Coordinates of C-alpha atoms and ligand atoms in Angstrom, one line a residue:
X1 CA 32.6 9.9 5.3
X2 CA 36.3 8.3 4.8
X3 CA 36.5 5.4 3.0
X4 CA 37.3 2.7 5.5
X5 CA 36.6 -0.8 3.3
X6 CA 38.0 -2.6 6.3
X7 CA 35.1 -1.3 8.7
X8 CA 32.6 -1.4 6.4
X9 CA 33.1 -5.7 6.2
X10 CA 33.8 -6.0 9.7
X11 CA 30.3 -4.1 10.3
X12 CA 28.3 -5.7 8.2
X13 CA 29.8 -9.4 9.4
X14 CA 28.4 -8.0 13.1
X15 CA 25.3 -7.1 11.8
X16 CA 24.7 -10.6 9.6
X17 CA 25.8 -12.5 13.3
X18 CA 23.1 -10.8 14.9
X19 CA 20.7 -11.6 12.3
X20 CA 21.5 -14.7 12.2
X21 CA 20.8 -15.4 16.3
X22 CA 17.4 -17.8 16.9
X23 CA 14.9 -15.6 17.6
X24 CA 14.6 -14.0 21.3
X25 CA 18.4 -14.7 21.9
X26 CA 19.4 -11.1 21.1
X27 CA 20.6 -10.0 24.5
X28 CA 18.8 -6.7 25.5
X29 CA 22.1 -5.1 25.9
X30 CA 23.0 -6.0 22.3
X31 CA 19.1 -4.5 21.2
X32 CA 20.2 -1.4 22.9
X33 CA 23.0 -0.8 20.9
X34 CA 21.1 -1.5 18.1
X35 CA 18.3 1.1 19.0
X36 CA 21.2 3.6 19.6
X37 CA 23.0 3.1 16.3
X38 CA 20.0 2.7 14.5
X39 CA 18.5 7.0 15.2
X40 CA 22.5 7.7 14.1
X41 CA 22.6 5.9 11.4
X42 CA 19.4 7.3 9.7
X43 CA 20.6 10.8 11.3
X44 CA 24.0 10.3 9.1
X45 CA 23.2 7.7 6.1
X46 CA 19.8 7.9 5.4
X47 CA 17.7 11.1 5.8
X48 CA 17.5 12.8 9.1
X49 CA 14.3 14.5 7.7
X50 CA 12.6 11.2 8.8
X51 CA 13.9 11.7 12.5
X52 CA 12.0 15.3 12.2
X53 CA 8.8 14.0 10.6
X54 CA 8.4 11.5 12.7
X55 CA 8.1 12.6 15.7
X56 CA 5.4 10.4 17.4
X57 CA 8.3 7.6 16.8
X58 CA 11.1 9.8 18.4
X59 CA 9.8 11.0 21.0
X60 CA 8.3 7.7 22.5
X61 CA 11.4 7.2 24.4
X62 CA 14.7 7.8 24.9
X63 CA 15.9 6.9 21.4
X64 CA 13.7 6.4 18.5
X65 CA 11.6 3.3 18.2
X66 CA 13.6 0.7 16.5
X67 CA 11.1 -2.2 14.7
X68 CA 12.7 -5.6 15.8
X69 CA 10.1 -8.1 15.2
X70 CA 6.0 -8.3 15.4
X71 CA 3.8 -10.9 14.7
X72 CA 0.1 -10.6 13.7
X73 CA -1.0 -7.1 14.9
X74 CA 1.3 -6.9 17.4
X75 CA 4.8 -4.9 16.1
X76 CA 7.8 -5.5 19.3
X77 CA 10.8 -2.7 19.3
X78 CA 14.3 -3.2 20.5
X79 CA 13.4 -2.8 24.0
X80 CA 10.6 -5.2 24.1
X81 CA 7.4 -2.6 23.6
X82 CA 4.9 -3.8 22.4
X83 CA 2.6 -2.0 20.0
X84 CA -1.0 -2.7 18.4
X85 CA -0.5 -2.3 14.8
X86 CA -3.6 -0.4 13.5
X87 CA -1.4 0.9 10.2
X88 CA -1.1 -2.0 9.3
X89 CA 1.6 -0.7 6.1
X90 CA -0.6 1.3 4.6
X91 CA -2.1 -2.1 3.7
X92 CA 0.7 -4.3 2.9
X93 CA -0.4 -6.2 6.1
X94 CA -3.4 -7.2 5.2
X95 CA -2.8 -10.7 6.6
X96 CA -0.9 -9.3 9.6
X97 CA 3.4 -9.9 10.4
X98 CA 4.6 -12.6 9.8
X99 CA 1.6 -14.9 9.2
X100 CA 2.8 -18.4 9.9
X101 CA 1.3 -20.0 6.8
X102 CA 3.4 -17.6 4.6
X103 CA 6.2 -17.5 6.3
X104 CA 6.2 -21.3 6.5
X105 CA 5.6 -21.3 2.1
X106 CA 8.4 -18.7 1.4
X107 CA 11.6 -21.1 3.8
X108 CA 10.4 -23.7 2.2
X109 CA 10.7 -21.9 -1.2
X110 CA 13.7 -20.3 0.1
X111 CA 15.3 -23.8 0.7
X112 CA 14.8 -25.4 -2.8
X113 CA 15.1 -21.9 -5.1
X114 CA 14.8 -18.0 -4.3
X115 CA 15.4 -16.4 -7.4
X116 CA 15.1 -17.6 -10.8
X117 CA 17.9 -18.5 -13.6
X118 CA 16.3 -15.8 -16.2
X119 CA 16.3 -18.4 -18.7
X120 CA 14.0 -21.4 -17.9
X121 CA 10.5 -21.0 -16.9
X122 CA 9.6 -21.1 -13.8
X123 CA 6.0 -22.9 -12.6
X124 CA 5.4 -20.5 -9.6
X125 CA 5.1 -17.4 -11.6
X126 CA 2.9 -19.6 -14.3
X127 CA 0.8 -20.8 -11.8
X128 CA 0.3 -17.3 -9.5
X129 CA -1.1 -16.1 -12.8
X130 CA -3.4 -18.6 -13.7
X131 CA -4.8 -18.5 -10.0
X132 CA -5.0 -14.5 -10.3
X133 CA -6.6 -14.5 -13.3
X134 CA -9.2 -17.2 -11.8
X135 CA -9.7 -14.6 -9.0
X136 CA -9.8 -11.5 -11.0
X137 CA -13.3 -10.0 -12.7
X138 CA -14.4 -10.7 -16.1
X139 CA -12.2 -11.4 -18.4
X140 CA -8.7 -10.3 -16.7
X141 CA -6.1 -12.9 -17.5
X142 CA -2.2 -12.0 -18.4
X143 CA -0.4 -10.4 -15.9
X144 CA 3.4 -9.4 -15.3
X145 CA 4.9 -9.4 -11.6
X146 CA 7.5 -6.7 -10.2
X147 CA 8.2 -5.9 -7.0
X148 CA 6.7 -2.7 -5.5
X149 CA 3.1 -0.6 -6.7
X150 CA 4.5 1.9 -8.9
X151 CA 6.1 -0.6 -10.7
X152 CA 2.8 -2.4 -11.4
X153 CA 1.3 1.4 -12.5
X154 CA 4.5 1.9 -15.0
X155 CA 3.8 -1.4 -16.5
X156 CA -0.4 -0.7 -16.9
X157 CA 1.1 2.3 -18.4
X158 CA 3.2 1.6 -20.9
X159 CA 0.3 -1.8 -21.7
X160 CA -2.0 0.9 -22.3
X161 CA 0.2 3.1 -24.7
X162 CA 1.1 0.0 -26.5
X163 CA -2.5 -1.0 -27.2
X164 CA -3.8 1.9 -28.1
X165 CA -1.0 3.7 -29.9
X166 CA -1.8 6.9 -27.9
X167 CA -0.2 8.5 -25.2
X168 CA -2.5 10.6 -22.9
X169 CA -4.0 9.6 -19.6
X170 CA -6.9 10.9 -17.5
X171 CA -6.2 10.5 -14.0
X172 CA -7.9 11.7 -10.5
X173 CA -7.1 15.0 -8.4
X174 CA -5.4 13.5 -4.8
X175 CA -4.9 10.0 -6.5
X176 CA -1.5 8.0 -5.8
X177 CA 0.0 6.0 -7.8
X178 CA 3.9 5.5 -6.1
X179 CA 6.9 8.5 -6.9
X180 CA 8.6 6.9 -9.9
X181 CA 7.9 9.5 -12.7
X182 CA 5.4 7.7 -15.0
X183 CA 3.2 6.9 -11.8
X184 CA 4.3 10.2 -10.4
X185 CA 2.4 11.7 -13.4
X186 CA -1.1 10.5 -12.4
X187 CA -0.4 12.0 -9.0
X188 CA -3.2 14.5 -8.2
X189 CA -1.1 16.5 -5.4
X190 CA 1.0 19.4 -6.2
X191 CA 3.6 19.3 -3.9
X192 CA 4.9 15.9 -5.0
X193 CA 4.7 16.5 -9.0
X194 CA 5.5 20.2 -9.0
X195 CA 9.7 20.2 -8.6
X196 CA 9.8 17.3 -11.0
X197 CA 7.9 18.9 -14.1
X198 CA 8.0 18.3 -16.8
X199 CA 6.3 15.0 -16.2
X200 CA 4.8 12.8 -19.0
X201 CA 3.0 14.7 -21.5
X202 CA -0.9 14.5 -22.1
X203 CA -2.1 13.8 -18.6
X204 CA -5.4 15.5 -17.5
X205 CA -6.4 15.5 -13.9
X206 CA -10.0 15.7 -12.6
X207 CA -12.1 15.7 -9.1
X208 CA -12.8 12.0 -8.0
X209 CA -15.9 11.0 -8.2
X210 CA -16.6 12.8 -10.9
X211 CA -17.8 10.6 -13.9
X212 CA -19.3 13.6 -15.6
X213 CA -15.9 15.7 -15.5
X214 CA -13.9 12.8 -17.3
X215 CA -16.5 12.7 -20.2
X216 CA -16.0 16.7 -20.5
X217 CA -12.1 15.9 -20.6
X218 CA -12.6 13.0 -23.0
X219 CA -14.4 15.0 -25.3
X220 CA -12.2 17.7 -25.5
X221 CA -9.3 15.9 -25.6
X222 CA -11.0 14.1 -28.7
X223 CA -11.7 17.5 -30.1
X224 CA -8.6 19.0 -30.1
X225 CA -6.8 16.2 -30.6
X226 CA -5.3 15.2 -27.7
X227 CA -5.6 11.5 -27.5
X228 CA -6.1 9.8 -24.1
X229 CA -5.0 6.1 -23.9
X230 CA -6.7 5.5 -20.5
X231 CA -8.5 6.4 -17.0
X232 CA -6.9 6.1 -14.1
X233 CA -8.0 5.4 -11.0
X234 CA -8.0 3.6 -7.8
X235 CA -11.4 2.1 -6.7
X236 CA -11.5 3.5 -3.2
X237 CA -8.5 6.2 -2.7
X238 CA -6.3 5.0 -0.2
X239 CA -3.4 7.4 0.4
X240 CA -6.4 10.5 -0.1
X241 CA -7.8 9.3 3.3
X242 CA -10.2 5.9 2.5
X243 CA -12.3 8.7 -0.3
X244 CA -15.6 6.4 -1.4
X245 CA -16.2 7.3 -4.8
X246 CA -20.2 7.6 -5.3
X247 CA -21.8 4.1 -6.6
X248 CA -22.9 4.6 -9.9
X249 CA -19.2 6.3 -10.6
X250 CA -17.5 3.3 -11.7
X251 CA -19.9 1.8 -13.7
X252 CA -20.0 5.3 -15.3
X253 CA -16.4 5.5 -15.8
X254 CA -16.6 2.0 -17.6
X255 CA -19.7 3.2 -19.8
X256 CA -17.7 6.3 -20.4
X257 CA -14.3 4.6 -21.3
X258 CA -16.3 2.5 -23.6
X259 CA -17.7 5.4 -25.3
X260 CA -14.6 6.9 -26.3
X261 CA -13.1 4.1 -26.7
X262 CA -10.4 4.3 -24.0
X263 CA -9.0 2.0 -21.3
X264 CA -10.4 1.8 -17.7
X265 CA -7.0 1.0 -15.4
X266 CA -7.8 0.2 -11.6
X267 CA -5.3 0.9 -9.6
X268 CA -5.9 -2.0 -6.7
X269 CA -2.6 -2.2 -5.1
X270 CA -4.2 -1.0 -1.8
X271 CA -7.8 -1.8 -2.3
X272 CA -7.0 -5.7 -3.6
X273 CA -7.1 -8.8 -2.1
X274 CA -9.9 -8.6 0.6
X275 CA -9.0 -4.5 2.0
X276 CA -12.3 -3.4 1.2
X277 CA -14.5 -6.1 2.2
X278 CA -14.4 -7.6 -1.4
X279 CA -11.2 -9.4 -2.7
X280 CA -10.6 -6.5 -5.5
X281 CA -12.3 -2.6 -4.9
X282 CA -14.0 -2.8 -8.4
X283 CA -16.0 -5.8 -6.8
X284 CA -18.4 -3.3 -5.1
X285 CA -19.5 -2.3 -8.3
X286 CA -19.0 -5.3 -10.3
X287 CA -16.8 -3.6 -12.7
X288 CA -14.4 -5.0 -15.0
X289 CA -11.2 -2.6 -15.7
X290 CA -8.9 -3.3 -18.6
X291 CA -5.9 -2.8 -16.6
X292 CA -5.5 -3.9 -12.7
X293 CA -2.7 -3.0 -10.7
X294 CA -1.6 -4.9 -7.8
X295 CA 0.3 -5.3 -5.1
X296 CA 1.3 -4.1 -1.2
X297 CA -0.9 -7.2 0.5
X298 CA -0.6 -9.4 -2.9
X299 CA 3.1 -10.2 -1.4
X300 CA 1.3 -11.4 1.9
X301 CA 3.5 -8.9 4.1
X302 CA 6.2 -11.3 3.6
X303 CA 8.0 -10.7 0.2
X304 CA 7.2 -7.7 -1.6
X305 CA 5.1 -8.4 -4.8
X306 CA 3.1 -6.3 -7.4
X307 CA 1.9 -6.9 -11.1
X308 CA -0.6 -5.9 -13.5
X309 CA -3.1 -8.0 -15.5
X310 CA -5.1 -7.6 -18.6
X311 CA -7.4 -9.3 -20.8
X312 CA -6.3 -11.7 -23.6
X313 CA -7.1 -9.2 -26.3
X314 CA -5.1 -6.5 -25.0
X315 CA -2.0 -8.6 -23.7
X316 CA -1.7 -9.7 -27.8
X317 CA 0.1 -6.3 -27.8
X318 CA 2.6 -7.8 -25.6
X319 CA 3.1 -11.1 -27.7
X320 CA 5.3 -10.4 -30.9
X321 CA 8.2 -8.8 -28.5
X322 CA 7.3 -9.9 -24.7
X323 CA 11.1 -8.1 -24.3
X324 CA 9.3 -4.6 -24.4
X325 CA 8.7 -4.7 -20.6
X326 CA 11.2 -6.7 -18.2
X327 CA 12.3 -6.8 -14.8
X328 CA 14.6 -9.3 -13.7
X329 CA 14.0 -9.6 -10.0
X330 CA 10.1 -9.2 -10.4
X331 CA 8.0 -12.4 -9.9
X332 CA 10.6 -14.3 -8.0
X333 CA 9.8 -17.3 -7.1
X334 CA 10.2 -16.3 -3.3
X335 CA 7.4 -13.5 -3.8
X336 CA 5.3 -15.9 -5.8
X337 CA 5.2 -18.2 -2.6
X338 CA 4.5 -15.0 -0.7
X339 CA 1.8 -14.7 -3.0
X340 CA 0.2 -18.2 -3.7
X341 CA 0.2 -18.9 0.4
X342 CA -1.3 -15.7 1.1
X343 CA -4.0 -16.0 -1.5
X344 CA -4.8 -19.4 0.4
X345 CA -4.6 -17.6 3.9
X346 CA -7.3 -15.1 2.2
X347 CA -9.3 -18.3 1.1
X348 CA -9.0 -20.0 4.7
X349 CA -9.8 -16.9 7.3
X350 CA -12.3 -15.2 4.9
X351 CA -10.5 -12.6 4.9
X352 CA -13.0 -10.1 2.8
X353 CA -15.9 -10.7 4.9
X354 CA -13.5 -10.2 7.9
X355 CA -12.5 -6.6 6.4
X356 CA -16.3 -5.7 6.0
X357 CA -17.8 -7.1 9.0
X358 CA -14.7 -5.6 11.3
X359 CA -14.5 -2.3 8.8
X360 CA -18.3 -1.6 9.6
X361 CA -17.3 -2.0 13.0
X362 CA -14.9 0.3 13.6
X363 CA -16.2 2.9 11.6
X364 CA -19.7 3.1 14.2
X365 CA -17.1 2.9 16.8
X366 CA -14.9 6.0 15.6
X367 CA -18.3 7.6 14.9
X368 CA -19.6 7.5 18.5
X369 CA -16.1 8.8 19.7
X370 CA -16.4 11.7 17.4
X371 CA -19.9 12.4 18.6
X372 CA -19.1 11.7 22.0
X373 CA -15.8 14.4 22.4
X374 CA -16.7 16.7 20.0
X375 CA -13.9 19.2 18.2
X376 CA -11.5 16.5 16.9
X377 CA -13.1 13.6 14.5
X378 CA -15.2 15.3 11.9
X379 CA -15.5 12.5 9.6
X380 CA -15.1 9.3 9.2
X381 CA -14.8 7.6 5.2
X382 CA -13.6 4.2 3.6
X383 CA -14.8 0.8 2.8
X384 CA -14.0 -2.4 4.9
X385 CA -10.8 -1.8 6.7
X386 CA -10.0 0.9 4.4
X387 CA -10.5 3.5 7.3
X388 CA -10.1 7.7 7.0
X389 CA -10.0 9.5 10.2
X390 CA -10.4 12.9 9.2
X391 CA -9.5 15.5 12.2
X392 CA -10.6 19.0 12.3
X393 CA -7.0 19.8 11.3
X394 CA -3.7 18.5 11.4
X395 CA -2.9 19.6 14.2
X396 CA -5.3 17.5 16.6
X397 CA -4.5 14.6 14.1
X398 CA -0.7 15.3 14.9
X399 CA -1.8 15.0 18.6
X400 CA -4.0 12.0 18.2
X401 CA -1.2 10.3 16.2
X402 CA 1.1 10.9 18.8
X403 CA -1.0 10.2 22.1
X404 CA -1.7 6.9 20.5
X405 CA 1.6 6.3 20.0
X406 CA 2.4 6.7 23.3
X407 CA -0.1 4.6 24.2
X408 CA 1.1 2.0 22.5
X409 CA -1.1 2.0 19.1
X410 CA 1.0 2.1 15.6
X411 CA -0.7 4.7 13.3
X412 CA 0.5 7.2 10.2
X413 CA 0.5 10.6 11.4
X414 CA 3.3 13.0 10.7
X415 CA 3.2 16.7 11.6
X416 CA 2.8 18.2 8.6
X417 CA 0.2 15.7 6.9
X418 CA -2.0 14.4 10.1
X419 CA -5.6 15.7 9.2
X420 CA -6.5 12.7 8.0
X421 CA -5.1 9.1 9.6
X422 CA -5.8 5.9 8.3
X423 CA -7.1 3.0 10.5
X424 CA -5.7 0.2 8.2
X425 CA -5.2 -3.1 10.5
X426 CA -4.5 -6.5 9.1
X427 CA -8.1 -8.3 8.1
X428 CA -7.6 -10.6 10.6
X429 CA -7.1 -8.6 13.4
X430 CA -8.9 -10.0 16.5
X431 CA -11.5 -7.4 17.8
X432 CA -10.0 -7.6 21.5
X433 CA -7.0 -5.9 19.9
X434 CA -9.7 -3.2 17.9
X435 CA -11.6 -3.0 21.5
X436 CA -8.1 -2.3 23.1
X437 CA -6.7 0.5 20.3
X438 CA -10.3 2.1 19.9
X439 CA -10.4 2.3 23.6
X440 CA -6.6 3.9 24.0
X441 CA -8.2 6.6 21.2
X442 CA -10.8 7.7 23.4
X443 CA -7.8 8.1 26.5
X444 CA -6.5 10.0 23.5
X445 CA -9.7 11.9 22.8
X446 CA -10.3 12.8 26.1
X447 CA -6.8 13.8 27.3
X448 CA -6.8 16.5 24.4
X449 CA -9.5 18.5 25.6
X450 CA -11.3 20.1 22.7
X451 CA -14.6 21.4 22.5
Ligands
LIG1 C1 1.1 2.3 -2.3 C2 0.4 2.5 -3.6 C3 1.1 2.5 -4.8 C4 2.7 2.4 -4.8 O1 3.2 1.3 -4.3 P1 4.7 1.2 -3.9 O2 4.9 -0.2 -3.6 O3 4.9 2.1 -2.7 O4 5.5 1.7 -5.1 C5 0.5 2.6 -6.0 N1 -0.9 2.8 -6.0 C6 -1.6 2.8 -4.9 C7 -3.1 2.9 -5.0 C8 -1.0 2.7 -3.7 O5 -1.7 2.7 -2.5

């Protein structure tokens, strides 16, 4: 591309102007345009892989879908389509788009202070933390706030090479922890890790579910000398398709991290805040981690948000220097607003006992359908609304993706990862929307003709 510095300020003072229209005054011509310019622009500036991969999104219409504004579980494209959100982001709506008691926290925050001077200290942060740590299980207290999941994983990490003085993790086969290279790491998939090696050294990856097989790697770490600073794991796996460990694993894993003298990091930054029908994952099992990771919903869908937490006697290690880990945009006091108001929107709307009551729900739902056309739903997995669709293959979850799509229902699916699709709506999701998208699956179901 020629450099044109002229262009690029007149563009971007278009762009800000139609931003900055009150809502529902962008003239459909003008959304259009937008729509138009918006498939070029990721064709020529950002990847036009994603134009390939996603292909439900493409082919819905004439130009790509172009995300313009949603509210709730309702998501509204350029053109006015209207779409039942069943996605949710992968979980970072938990409380839906745009919920008005969060949005209405962050202007106001936005109008006396957005970001934070570096130097002073600022009460939101203090106060998110003390309400977190009043939320969180046993004896979890300290945390640190950053902006995005893998973020929150780096920092567990690095806490739990610090504490311990070792450098070795055990982590789980299909886990995901986000793509920045310490978290990338602990990922159990190949395809992700494998042009990127060397990753970090000393990391041992086992099935999930598995208690027994992290003992075995514990103890032959321990004979050989390979120290292991902590477990890894997420509570429920989340990006492996909603993967239930078995009950007593957890309580193993803590037995077993105890034994050898290890940490226990739970990765929560799906399962947290009310996903699974508890407000953290661990919750089920009434486990306390060392180490929790936050964040996707912890931001309320508003401002993104993530952290980590500890216990006193571990966050000592972070005392004599708190320098060793710092991020200057993370914790904001615009994402602690986020925060604090969505915490109080999970208080008001019950929102765990939603995501259970709702989660069972679907999941007899999806069940019946499977049974009812049979050849495309083998299995259905997950905890509250935490929901794995497994298909036969990923083809006919390609298709299902896509039909729904077209029928108006926002799912994950793309063509080459589409055997399992989570069903991951905001908690408060009112069941005449679930009725409507479970019903548009069966149109789905039907229409594919499998048996
Ligand atoms: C999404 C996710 C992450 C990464 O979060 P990002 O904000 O995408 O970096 C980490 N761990 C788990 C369990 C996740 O689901």
């Amino acid at each position: 591309m020629t450099r044109n510095i002229q262009e690029a300020f007149e563009e971007a003072i278009d762009f800000v102007n139609i931003i900055k229209k009150p809502a529902g005054t962008v003239s459909l011509e003008e959304r259009q345009k937008v729509a138009k310019e918006t498939v070029e622009n990721f064709r020529d500036y950002i990847n036009k892989g994603f134009l390939e991969y996603r292909k439900s999104v493409t082919e819905a219409g004439e130009f790509a879908v172009t995300e313009w504004t949603g509210q709730g579980s309702i998501l509204k494209d350029a053109l006015d389509r209207e779409y039942i959100d069943i996605l949710g982001g992968f979980g970072l709506y938990s409380y839906g788009i745009r919920h008005p008691r969060i949005v209405e926290a962050v202007k106001a925050q936005l109008d006396r202070s957005p970001q934070y001077s570096q130097e002073m200290l600022d009460p939101l942060r203090a106060k998110l933390a003390r309400v977190i740590a009043k939320l969180a299980p046993g004896d979890i207290q300290y945390g640190f706030f950053a902006n995005s999941g893998t973020e929150a994983v780096e920092g567990a990490m690095k806490l739990a090479k610090f504490y311990t003085g070792k450098k070795g993790f055990i982590s789980m086969l299909k886990g995901f922890h986000g793509k920045t290279l310490g978290s990338l790491s602990l990922m159990g998939k190949n395809d992700y890790r494998a042009p990127l090696l060397p990753l970090l050294e000393g990391i041992r990856h086992v099935d999930f579910g598995d208690a027994e097989a992290v003992e075995y790697e514990l103890k032959h770490a321990k004979a050989v000398g390979d120290e292991i600073a902590a477990v890894v794991a997420e509570p429920i796996q989340g990006e492996a398709g909603a993967i239930v460990p078995p009950d007593d694993y957890w309580p193993r894993l803590r037995e077993i991290c105890d034994k050898y003298d290890v940490l226990l990091i739970a990765d929560e930054v799906q399962t947290g805040f009310g996903r699974t029908g508890e407000i953290f994952g661990v919750d089920h099992w009434d486990v306390q981690p060392d180490i929790m990771c936050f964040g996707k919903a912890l931001g309320g869908g508003v401002v993104p948000m993530s952290g980590f937490f500890s216990t006193p006697k571990i966050w000592e290690v972070m005392e004599p220097n708190p320098f060793m880990h710092t991020t200057t945009t993370g914790g904001n006091p615009l994402a602690c607003a986020s925060a604090l108001a969505a915490i109080t929107v999970m208080h008001e709307e019950n929102l765990p006992a939603q995501a259970a009551e709702k989660g069972a729900y679907v999941t007899k739902r999806l069940r019946e359908l499977g049974e009812r056309y049979p050849g495309i739903l083998h299995d259905v997995t997950g905890m509250g609304l935490l929901i794995g669709m497994h298909f036969v293959d990923d083809e006919i979850g390609y298709h299902v993706a896509s039909g729904l799509f077209a029928r108006g229902v926002v799912t994950a699916g793309t063509l080459t990862n589409a055997k399992c699709i989570r069903f991951e709506p905001a908690l408060n999701i009112p069941y005449e929307l679930l009725d409507e998208a479970l019903n548009r699956m069966e149109d789905v179901f039907k229409s594919l003709n499998v048996s």
